[in-house]
Coordinates of C-alpha atoms in Angstrom, one line a residue:
M191 CA 33.1 7.3 10.6
N192 CA 29.7 9.0 11.6
L193 CA 26.9 6.4 11.4
K194 CA 24.5 8.8 10.0
S195 CA 26.6 9.6 6.8
L196 CA 27.5 8.4 3.3
S197 CA 31.0 7.9 2.3
F198 CA 32.6 8.7 -1.0
S199 CA 31.6 5.3 -2.4
D200 CA 28.3 5.2 -1.1
Y201 CA 27.6 8.4 -3.0
V202 CA 29.1 6.9 -6.2
V203 CA 26.7 4.0 -5.9
F204 CA 23.8 6.1 -5.4
L205 CA 24.9 8.2 -8.5
I206 CA 25.2 5.3 -10.7
Y207 CA 21.6 4.2 -9.7
F208 CA 20.2 7.6 -10.3
V209 CA 22.0 8.0 -13.9
I210 CA 20.7 4.6 -14.7
V211 CA 17.1 5.0 -13.8
S212 CA 17.2 8.6 -15.4
S213 CA 18.9 7.7 -18.5
Y214 CA 16.6 4.5 -18.8
G215 CA 13.5 6.9 -18.4
W216 CA 14.6 9.2 -21.0
W217 CA 15.2 6.6 -23.5
V218 CA 12.0 5.0 -22.9
Y219 CA 10.2 8.2 -23.2
K220 CA 11.9 9.1 -26.6
R221 CA 11.5 5.6 -28.0
K222 CA 7.9 5.5 -27.2
H223 CA 6.7 8.9 -27.1
N224 CA 4.2 9.9 -29.7
A225 CA 3.4 13.7 -30.3
D226 CA 0.1 12.8 -31.1
A227 CA -0.3 10.5 -28.3
T228 CA -3.8 10.3 -26.4
S229 CA -4.6 11.2 -22.7
K230 CA -5.0 7.2 -21.8
D231 CA -1.6 6.5 -23.7
Y232 CA -0.1 9.0 -21.5
F233 CA -1.7 8.1 -18.2
L234 CA -2.3 4.4 -18.7
A235 CA 0.5 3.5 -21.2
E236 CA -2.1 2.0 -23.2
G237 CA -1.2 -1.5 -24.6
S238 CA 2.7 -1.0 -24.3
L239 CA 3.7 -2.6 -21.0
T240 CA 4.7 -6.2 -20.8
W241 CA 3.9 -8.7 -18.2
W242 CA 7.1 -8.3 -16.3
A243 CA 6.7 -4.4 -16.4
I244 CA 3.1 -4.5 -15.0
G245 CA 4.3 -7.1 -12.1
A246 CA 7.3 -5.2 -11.4
S247 CA 5.5 -1.7 -11.4
L248 CA 2.7 -3.2 -9.0
I249 CA 5.4 -4.0 -6.8
A250 CA 7.5 -0.9 -6.9
S251 CA 4.5 1.2 -6.5
N252 CA 3.4 -0.9 -3.4
I253 CA 6.7 -1.4 -1.9
S254 CA 7.7 2.2 -0.5
A255 CA 8.7 4.0 2.7
E256 CA 5.7 2.3 4.5
Q257 CA 6.9 -0.8 3.7
F258 CA 10.8 -0.6 4.4
I259 CA 10.3 1.9 7.1
G260 CA 6.7 1.2 8.5
T261 CA 6.6 -2.6 8.1
S262 CA 10.2 -3.2 9.5
G263 CA 9.0 -1.1 12.3
S264 CA 5.8 -3.0 12.9
A265 CA 8.2 -6.2 12.8
F266 CA 10.3 -4.5 15.4
K267 CA 7.4 -4.2 17.7
M268 CA 5.1 -7.2 16.8
G269 CA 7.4 -9.7 14.5
L270 CA 6.4 -11.7 11.6
A271 CA 2.6 -11.4 12.0
I272 CA 2.9 -8.1 10.1
S273 CA 4.0 -10.5 7.1
T274 CA 0.3 -11.3 7.0
Y275 CA -0.2 -7.9 4.9
E276 CA 2.3 -9.5 2.3
W277 CA 1.0 -13.2 2.3
M278 CA -2.7 -12.3 2.1
A279 CA -1.9 -10.1 -0.6
A280 CA -0.4 -12.8 -2.9
I281 CA -3.8 -14.6 -2.5
T282 CA -5.6 -11.4 -3.2
L283 CA -3.8 -10.7 -6.1
I284 CA -4.8 -14.0 -7.8
I285 CA -8.5 -13.1 -7.0
V286 CA -8.3 -9.7 -8.5
A287 CA -6.5 -11.2 -11.7
V288 CA -9.3 -13.9 -12.2
F289 CA -12.3 -11.7 -11.1
F290 CA -12.0 -8.0 -11.1
I291 CA -9.7 -7.3 -14.0
P292 CA -11.7 -9.2 -16.7
V293 CA -14.5 -7.0 -15.6
Y294 CA -12.6 -4.0 -16.0
L295 CA -11.1 -4.7 -19.5
K296 CA -14.3 -6.0 -20.8
N297 CA -16.2 -3.1 -20.2
K298 CA -13.2 -0.7 -21.1
I299 CA -12.8 0.8 -17.8
F300 CA -9.6 2.9 -17.3
T301 CA -10.2 4.8 -13.9
M302 CA -12.2 3.8 -10.8
P303 CA -14.4 6.8 -10.9
Q304 CA -15.3 5.8 -14.6
F305 CA -16.6 2.5 -13.4
L306 CA -18.8 4.2 -10.9
H307 CA -20.0 6.4 -13.6
Q308 CA -20.8 3.8 -15.9
R309 CA -22.2 1.4 -13.3
Y310 CA -24.1 3.8 -11.0
N311 CA -24.2 7.5 -12.0
G312 CA -22.1 10.7 -12.4
T313 CA -22.8 12.0 -8.8
V314 CA -21.3 8.8 -7.2
A315 CA -18.3 9.2 -9.6
M316 CA -17.6 12.8 -8.9
I317 CA -18.0 12.4 -5.0
M318 CA -15.5 9.4 -5.0
A319 CA -13.0 11.1 -7.5
I320 CA -12.6 13.9 -5.0
F321 CA -12.8 11.6 -2.2
W322 CA -9.9 9.4 -3.9
L323 CA -7.9 12.6 -4.5
L324 CA -8.1 13.6 -0.7
L325 CA -7.0 10.3 0.5
Y326 CA -4.3 9.8 -1.8
I327 CA -2.7 13.2 -1.0
V328 CA -3.7 13.6 2.7
V329 CA -2.9 10.1 3.8
N330 CA -0.7 8.3 1.2
L331 CA 1.7 11.1 -0.4
M332 CA 2.1 12.9 2.7
S333 CA 2.9 9.5 4.5
I334 CA 5.3 8.4 2.0
L335 CA 7.1 11.5 1.7
Y336 CA 7.4 11.9 5.5
L337 CA 8.5 8.4 6.2
G338 CA 10.6 8.2 3.3
A339 CA 12.5 11.6 4.1
L340 CA 12.7 10.2 7.7
A341 CA 14.5 7.0 6.5
V342 CA 16.7 8.9 3.9
S343 CA 17.6 11.6 6.8
G344 CA 18.5 9.0 9.4
I345 CA 20.9 7.5 6.8
S346 CA 22.7 10.3 5.0
G347 CA 22.5 12.9 7.9
L348 CA 20.7 15.3 5.6
D349 CA 18.2 17.7 7.0
I350 CA 14.6 15.7 7.0
H351 CA 13.1 19.1 5.1
L352 CA 15.7 18.7 2.4
C353 CA 15.3 15.3 2.0
I354 CA 11.3 15.8 1.7
W355 CA 12.2 18.2 -1.2
L356 CA 14.6 16.1 -2.9
L357 CA 12.6 13.0 -3.0
A358 CA 9.5 15.0 -4.6
I359 CA 11.5 16.5 -7.1
F360 CA 13.2 13.2 -8.3
S361 CA 9.4 11.8 -8.2
V362 CA 8.0 14.5 -10.3
I363 CA 10.9 14.1 -13.0
I364 CA 10.0 10.3 -13.3
T365 CA 6.2 11.3 -13.4
L366 CA 6.1 13.7 -16.1
G367 CA 7.1 11.0 -18.5
G368 CA 3.8 9.2 -18.1
M369 CA 2.8 5.7 -17.0
K370 CA 5.3 4.4 -19.8
V371 CA 8.2 5.6 -18.1
I372 CA 6.9 4.8 -14.9
G373 CA 6.3 1.2 -15.7
Y374 CA 9.5 0.4 -17.3
T375 CA 11.7 2.3 -14.7
D376 CA 10.0 0.5 -12.1
V377 CA 11.7 -2.6 -13.5
I378 CA 15.2 -1.3 -12.1
Q379 CA 13.6 0.1 -9.2
V380 CA 12.4 -3.3 -8.3
A381 CA 15.5 -4.9 -9.0
V382 CA 17.5 -2.6 -7.1
L383 CA 15.2 -2.5 -3.8
V384 CA 15.1 -6.2 -3.9
L385 CA 18.9 -6.7 -4.0
G386 CA 19.3 -3.8 -1.6
G387 CA 16.8 -5.3 0.8
L388 CA 18.5 -8.6 0.7
M389 CA 21.7 -7.1 1.3
A390 CA 20.0 -5.6 4.8
T391 CA 18.8 -8.9 5.5
Y392 CA 22.0 -10.8 5.1
L393 CA 23.6 -7.8 7.3
A394 CA 21.3 -8.6 10.3
L395 CA 21.6 -12.0 10.2
T396 CA 25.1 -12.2 10.1
L397 CA 25.6 -9.6 12.9
L398 CA 23.5 -11.9 15.0
S399 CA 25.5 -15.1 14.1
E400 CA 28.8 -13.1 15.0
K401 CA 27.6 -11.8 18.2
E402 CA 27.0 -15.4 19.3
G403 CA 30.6 -16.6 18.3
T404 CA 29.2 -18.3 15.1
H405 CA 29.3 -17.4 11.3
G406 CA 26.7 -17.4 8.5
L407 CA 23.3 -16.7 7.3
L408 CA 21.5 -19.5 8.5
H409 CA 23.3 -19.6 11.8
G410 CA 21.7 -16.1 12.2
F411 CA 18.2 -17.1 11.4
T412 CA 18.3 -20.0 13.8
I413 CA 19.5 -17.8 16.4
L414 CA 16.8 -15.3 15.6
R415 CA 14.1 -18.2 15.7
S416 CA 15.2 -19.4 19.1
E417 CA 16.0 -16.0 21.0
A418 CA 12.9 -14.1 19.5
S419 CA 10.7 -16.9 19.3
D420 CA 7.9 -14.5 20.5
H421 CA 8.2 -12.7 17.5
F422 CA 7.4 -15.7 15.2
H423 CA 3.7 -16.0 15.3
M424 CA 1.0 -15.1 12.6
I425 CA -1.9 -15.1 14.9
F426 CA -2.4 -13.1 17.9
K427 CA -4.4 -14.2 20.8
K428 CA -6.5 -11.5 22.9
D429 CA -3.9 -11.0 25.9
N430 CA -1.4 -10.2 23.2
A431 CA -0.3 -6.3 23.2
N432 CA -0.5 -6.2 19.4
Y433 CA -4.0 -7.7 19.3
M434 CA -5.5 -4.4 18.5
D435 CA -3.3 -4.3 15.1
L436 CA -3.7 -7.9 14.2
P437 CA -6.8 -9.0 15.8
G438 CA -6.6 -12.9 15.8
L439 CA -8.3 -15.0 13.0
S440 CA -9.5 -11.8 11.6
V441 CA -6.6 -11.5 9.6
L442 CA -7.6 -14.7 8.0
I443 CA -11.5 -14.4 8.0
G444 CA -12.2 -10.9 8.4
G445 CA -11.2 -7.1 8.1
M446 CA -7.9 -8.2 6.3
W447 CA -9.7 -9.3 3.3
I448 CA -11.4 -6.0 2.9
T449 CA -8.2 -4.2 3.1
N450 CA -6.3 -6.2 0.6
L451 CA -9.2 -6.7 -1.9
N452 CA -10.1 -3.0 -1.7
Y453 CA -6.4 -2.1 -2.1
W454 CA -5.4 -4.4 -4.9
G455 CA -8.8 -4.6 -6.9
C456 CA -10.7 -1.1 -6.3
N457 CA -7.6 1.3 -6.4
Q458 CA -6.7 3.6 -8.9
Y459 CA -3.1 3.8 -8.1
I460 CA -2.7 -0.1 -8.3
T461 CA -5.3 -1.4 -10.8
Q462 CA -4.1 1.3 -13.4
R463 CA -0.8 -0.7 -14.2
A464 CA -2.9 -3.3 -15.7
L465 CA -5.8 -1.3 -17.3
G466 CA -4.2 -0.5 -20.4
A467 CA -3.0 -4.0 -21.2
N468 CA -4.8 -7.0 -22.8
L469 CA -6.4 -9.8 -20.2
K470 CA -3.5 -12.3 -21.0
T471 CA -0.7 -9.8 -20.3
A472 CA -2.4 -8.2 -17.2
R473 CA -3.0 -11.7 -15.7
G474 CA 0.4 -12.7 -16.3
G475 CA 1.7 -9.4 -14.5
I476 CA -0.4 -9.6 -11.6
L477 CA 0.8 -13.3 -11.1
F478 CA 4.4 -12.2 -11.4
A479 CA 3.4 -9.5 -8.5
A480 CA 2.0 -12.4 -6.3
F481 CA 5.2 -14.4 -6.7
L482 CA 7.2 -11.2 -5.5
K483 CA 4.9 -10.3 -2.8
L484 CA 5.9 -13.9 -1.2
L485 CA 9.3 -12.6 -1.1
M486 CA 8.8 -9.3 0.6
P487 CA 8.7 -10.5 4.4
V488 CA 12.4 -11.4 3.6
I489 CA 13.3 -8.0 2.6
V490 CA 11.1 -6.0 4.8
V491 CA 10.1 -8.1 8.0
L492 CA 13.2 -10.2 8.7
P493 CA 15.4 -7.2 9.0
G494 CA 12.8 -5.5 11.6
I495 CA 12.8 -8.9 13.9
A496 CA 16.6 -8.9 13.6
A497 CA 16.8 -5.1 14.6
Y498 CA 14.5 -6.2 17.6
L499 CA 16.9 -8.7 18.8
L500 CA 20.0 -6.5 18.3
Y501 CA 18.5 -4.0 20.3
Q502 CA 17.8 -6.1 22.9
K503 CA 21.5 -7.2 23.0
G504 CA 22.8 -3.4 23.5
M505 CA 23.2 -2.4 19.8
F506 CA 21.9 1.2 18.6
H507 CA 19.8 2.2 21.4
Q508 CA 20.3 6.1 20.7
E509 CA 19.6 5.5 17.3
M510 CA 16.3 4.2 18.0
M511 CA 15.1 7.1 20.0
S512 CA 12.8 9.9 18.9
S513 CA 13.8 13.4 19.7
S514 CA 11.5 13.2 22.6
G515 CA 13.3 10.2 23.9
V516 CA 10.6 7.4 22.9
L517 CA 11.7 4.2 21.4
D518 CA 10.5 4.9 17.9
P519 CA 10.3 1.5 15.6
N520 CA 10.0 3.5 12.3
K521 CA 13.7 4.1 12.9
A522 CA 14.7 0.1 13.1
Y523 CA 15.4 -0.2 9.3
P524 CA 17.3 3.0 9.0
S525 CA 19.4 2.2 12.2
L526 CA 20.2 -1.3 10.6
L527 CA 21.5 0.1 7.1
N528 CA 23.8 2.4 9.1
L529 CA 25.8 -0.6 9.9
L530 CA 26.5 -1.5 6.5
P531 CA 30.0 -1.1 5.1
S532 CA 30.7 1.9 2.5
G533 CA 29.4 0.9 -1.0
L534 CA 26.9 -1.6 0.3
K535 CA 25.1 1.1 2.4
G536 CA 25.0 3.3 -1.1
L537 CA 23.5 0.2 -2.5
S538 CA 20.8 -0.4 0.3
F539 CA 20.5 3.6 0.2
A540 CA 19.7 3.6 -3.6
A541 CA 17.2 0.7 -2.8
L542 CA 15.2 2.7 -0.3
T543 CA 15.3 5.7 -2.5
A544 CA 14.0 3.4 -5.4
A545 CA 11.2 2.3 -3.3
I546 CA 10.0 5.7 -2.4
V547 CA 10.3 7.5 -5.6
A548 CA 8.5 4.6 -7.5
S549 CA 5.8 4.8 -4.9
L550 CA 5.4 8.6 -5.1
A551 CA 5.5 8.4 -8.7
G552 CA 3.0 6.0 -9.1
K553 CA 0.6 7.8 -6.7
A554 CA 1.1 11.1 -8.3
N555 CA 0.3 9.7 -11.8
S556 CA -2.6 8.5 -10.4
I557 CA -4.0 11.5 -8.7
A558 CA -3.3 13.5 -12.2
T559 CA -4.9 10.7 -13.8
I560 CA -8.6 11.2 -11.7
F561 CA -8.3 14.9 -11.6
T562 CA -7.8 15.2 -15.3
L563 CA -9.9 12.3 -16.9
D564 CA -12.6 12.1 -14.1
I565 CA -13.1 15.7 -12.9
Y566 CA -11.9 18.3 -15.3
K567 CA -12.7 16.7 -18.3
K568 CA -16.3 15.7 -17.1
A569 CA -17.2 18.4 -14.9
I570 CA -15.1 21.4 -16.1
D571 CA -14.1 21.2 -20.1
P572 CA -15.7 18.2 -21.6
E573 CA -14.3 19.6 -24.8
A574 CA -10.8 19.5 -23.7
T575 CA -8.3 18.1 -26.3
D576 CA -5.8 15.4 -25.5
K577 CA -3.0 17.5 -25.6
K578 CA -4.6 20.1 -23.3
L579 CA -5.4 17.0 -20.8
V580 CA -1.7 15.8 -21.0
K581 CA -0.5 19.2 -20.1
L582 CA -2.9 19.6 -17.3
G583 CA -1.9 15.9 -16.0
K584 CA 1.6 17.2 -15.7
W585 CA 0.7 20.3 -13.9
S586 CA -1.5 18.3 -11.8
V587 CA 1.5 16.2 -10.8
V588 CA 3.4 19.1 -9.7
V589 CA 0.7 20.7 -7.7
A590 CA 0.0 17.3 -5.6
M591 CA 3.7 17.1 -5.0
V592 CA 3.7 20.4 -3.5
L593 CA 0.7 19.8 -1.5
G594 CA 2.2 16.7 -0.3
I595 CA 5.2 18.4 0.9
I596 CA 3.2 21.2 2.7
L597 CA 1.3 18.4 4.5
S598 CA 4.2 16.4 5.5
E599 CA 5.9 19.3 6.9
L600 CA 2.8 20.3 9.0
I601 CA 1.4 17.3 10.2
G602 CA 3.6 14.4 9.3
K603 CA 5.7 14.4 12.4
A604 CA 2.5 14.8 14.5
L605 CA 0.8 11.8 13.1
M606 CA 3.6 9.5 12.8
G607 CA 6.3 10.7 15.2
A608 CA 6.7 10.1 18.8
G609 CA 7.0 6.1 18.3
K610 CA 4.0 5.5 16.2
Q611 CA 4.1 2.8 13.6
G612 CA 3.8 4.5 10.4
F613 CA 2.5 1.5 8.7
Q614 CA -0.3 1.1 10.8
Y615 CA -1.3 4.5 10.6
I616 CA -1.8 4.2 7.1
Q617 CA -4.0 1.2 7.3
E618 CA -6.2 2.4 10.2
Y619 CA -7.0 5.7 8.4
T620 CA -7.4 4.1 4.8
G621 CA -9.9 1.8 6.8
F622 CA -12.3 4.7 7.4
V623 CA -13.2 4.6 3.6
S624 CA -12.2 1.1 2.5
P625 CA -15.4 -0.9 3.7
G626 CA -17.8 1.3 1.8
I627 CA -15.8 1.4 -1.3
F628 CA -15.4 -2.3 -1.4
A629 CA -19.2 -3.0 -0.8
M630 CA -20.0 -0.5 -3.4
F631 CA -17.8 -1.9 -5.9
I632 CA -18.3 -5.9 -5.2
L633 CA -22.1 -5.4 -5.2
G634 CA -21.4 -3.3 -8.6
F635 CA -19.7 -6.2 -10.1
F636 CA -21.9 -9.1 -9.2
W637 CA -25.1 -7.9 -8.3
K638 CA -27.2 -6.1 -11.1
K639 CA -29.7 -4.8 -9.1
A640 CA -27.7 -2.7 -6.8
T641 CA -28.8 1.1 -7.5
S642 CA -26.9 4.6 -7.2
N643 CA -28.7 5.2 -4.1
A644 CA -27.4 2.2 -2.5
A645 CA -24.0 3.3 -3.6
M646 CA -24.4 6.6 -2.2
F647 CA -25.2 5.4 1.2
A648 CA -22.1 3.0 1.1
T649 CA -19.9 6.0 0.1
I650 CA -21.1 8.2 3.1
G651 CA -22.5 5.8 5.4
G652 CA -19.3 3.6 5.4
F653 CA -17.0 6.5 6.5
V654 CA -19.7 7.9 9.2
F655 CA -20.2 4.4 10.5
S656 CA -16.4 4.0 10.7
C657 CA -16.2 7.4 12.6
F658 CA -19.0 5.9 14.9
F659 CA -17.4 2.9 15.8
K660 CA -14.1 4.6 16.5
V661 CA -15.5 6.9 19.1
L662 CA -18.4 4.5 20.5
P663 CA -16.2 2.8 23.1
R664 CA -15.1 6.5 24.6
F665 CA -19.0 6.9 25.6
A666 CA -20.2 3.3 26.2
D667 CA -19.0 0.4 28.5
L668 CA -18.8 -2.2 25.5
S669 CA -17.4 -5.0 28.1
F670 CA -20.1 -7.5 27.3
L671 CA -18.8 -7.6 23.6
S672 CA -15.2 -8.5 24.8
P673 CA -15.5 -12.1 23.6
Y674 CA -16.3 -11.0 20.3
G675 CA -13.2 -8.9 19.0
F676 CA -13.4 -6.2 21.5
S677 CA -10.0 -5.4 23.2
K678 CA -10.0 -3.8 26.9
L679 CA -7.8 -0.7 27.3
A680 CA -6.3 -0.9 30.9
L681 CA -5.2 2.5 31.4
Q682 CA -6.8 5.9 30.5
D683 CA -5.7 9.3 32.1
D684 CA -3.6 6.9 34.6
K685 CA -6.7 5.5 36.0
V686 CA -8.2 1.8 35.3
T687 CA -11.0 2.0 33.4
K688 CA -13.6 -0.4 31.6
L689 CA -12.9 1.4 28.3
Y690 CA -13.0 -1.0 25.3
E691 CA -11.8 -0.5 21.8
I692 CA -12.5 -2.0 18.6
P693 CA -9.5 -3.2 16.5
F694 CA -9.7 -1.2 13.3
L695 CA -9.7 -4.4 11.3
D696 CA -12.7 -5.9 13.3
R697 CA -14.3 -2.3 12.8
M698 CA -13.8 -2.7 8.9
G699 CA -15.4 -6.0 9.1
F700 CA -18.4 -4.6 11.0
V701 CA -18.7 -1.6 8.5
F702 CA -18.6 -3.5 5.6
I703 CA -21.5 -6.0 6.6
I704 CA -23.6 -2.8 7.6
C705 CA -22.9 -1.2 4.2
V706 CA -23.8 -4.5 2.3
I707 CA -27.0 -4.9 4.2
G708 CA -27.9 -1.1 3.8
M709 CA -27.4 -1.4 -0.2
Y710 CA -29.4 -4.3 -0.5
I711 CA -32.6 -2.8 1.6
I712 CA -32.1 0.3 -0.3
S713 CA -31.8 -1.5 -3.7
K714 CA -34.9 -3.3 -3.0
I715 CA -36.7 -0.2 -2.1
D716 CA -35.6 1.4 -5.3
A717 CA -36.5 -1.6 -7.5
A718 CA -40.1 -1.4 -5.7
R719 CA -40.5 2.3 -7.0
G720 CA -39.3 1.2 -10.5
T721 CA -35.6 2.5 -10.5
T722 CA -33.5 1.4 -13.2
T723 CA -29.9 0.1 -13.0
N724 CA -27.0 0.4 -15.0
G725 CA -25.4 -3.1 -15.6
L726 CA -22.0 -4.3 -16.7
E727 CA -20.9 -6.8 -19.6
I728 CA -20.2 -10.1 -17.6
D729 CA -20.5 -13.5 -18.4
A730 CA -19.0 -16.6 -17.0
S731 CA -16.2 -17.1 -20.0
M732 CA -14.4 -13.9 -18.8
F733 CA -13.3 -15.7 -15.6
K734 CA -11.7 -18.9 -17.5
T735 CA -8.0 -18.7 -16.9
S736 CA -5.1 -20.6 -18.7
K737 CA -3.2 -23.7 -17.2
G738 CA -0.2 -21.9 -16.7
F739 CA -1.9 -19.3 -14.7
L740 CA -3.8 -21.8 -13.0
A741 CA -0.6 -23.7 -11.9
G742 CA 1.2 -20.5 -10.6
A743 CA -2.2 -19.6 -8.8
L744 CA -2.1 -23.2 -6.9
I745 CA 1.7 -23.0 -6.2
I746 CA 1.4 -19.4 -4.7
T747 CA -1.8 -20.7 -2.7
G748 CA 0.2 -23.8 -1.4
I749 CA 3.2 -21.7 -0.4
V750 CA 0.9 -19.2 1.6
V751 CA -0.9 -22.1 3.4
A752 CA 2.3 -23.8 4.2
L753 CA 3.8 -20.5 5.9
Y754 CA 0.7 -20.0 8.0
S755 CA 0.8 -23.7 9.1
I756 CA 4.4 -23.3 10.2
F757 CA 4.3 -20.1 11.7
W758 CA 0.9 -20.1 13.3

């Protein structure tokens, strides 16, 4: 059998998945659809999502091609350390549930630009709304489509361009039903992707044990720990080749916090799932998502490490090569799935598709929400009816997906091909705007004196300083800063140089500090001039949690601390 193909039984399994998801989505739409539904009801599923639907939808939207393909590829290259994105996210979700969500719900915030408009002014909100649209389409939508199609093509043998279109069409079908359909179908998507992901892990560990003449899952894991021990460290030293991607203790006390808090707490794409619920339901859903994040490395990281060891033992060398003959880590997960027997391969293929489609649908819905509620209604047609806004939102989904297709066709391969890690691409380029956005949000939350001029500085200055620190090492010898997180690049143009580059997580930390200091200074100057600010309704009682939530949070925190202690 051709490894890059699906058997009849695989197609049957995939068809069953497709029918179940589509039928359930249609049933949810018909059962919960209201002809007089408001735009907030369509975009946010206001009040209709349960805690388990919110938690499942958060994970389904987060775990996409960049997780299955990109994270597995990064695990192939750097090992368990890439799990820091997952385990730190579990702690981050607890922080968001305790401190961020109550502020949003108390002040009736439904979109991130709305928060900026309410806290600062309309100019800041409009600039960021346009900024977010560009980021979601150019970085996220394009990368999910390209990496997803790369995986689907690698497993099924279908042309990658056809796969891009098929994934986009499937996602549009799901998205047009609104957030209710997305939220509840994501429950099935998560169940399928977890089951399929666990099958891939089981296969990888079983293959390793069989190669050593033993049998069993635990034997395979023991072999993996023993023979790929260099892939089981969470914190890299400066002489490690992967230090630029995960710079030592910065993953615990530096830029990793900015990445996670901005993604989980200041991101329309994510927080949209909880903004339509009450506080208790929203917190329950976020805590459920935090528990699921602890499981994710088993599904997306261990297969990548196992693929690395299997590759070292002589398996799928040809399958791991790019068209230019370069080892491509992004092909680790698809190469592994191709070894599954018929039927199970179809299940894992369905899991991968579920992750891609759920993430695309969630991203497209957020794009439509921001464009419709924060740009069109605010700047173009303030008198637009809810019916018109819902219709415009559906068209926005289609237009955004077409743009994503065009971009993935034009620049996806150039940006993420030739052996580059797709997951790291997404993290680095999102990191150009994350520090400024997070500074603007965190001061907007908890410092009443932050002004709109200060927010404007963080918006524009954060991006400018990120670009500055990216290119600065090309023009300056920064060797004297090497003890403080700067990493030496030994070769450039085949000549030994003294060029130093800042790891992007450290760069994010530096820019965040600059943005906070700049916002403080500008706000003080504005205060001296008599500038007034728009405060939020905040009181200490908002941050109190139930005993059940506190117990769950302590369990999650204890597990994360234990994992870092074991794999330090």
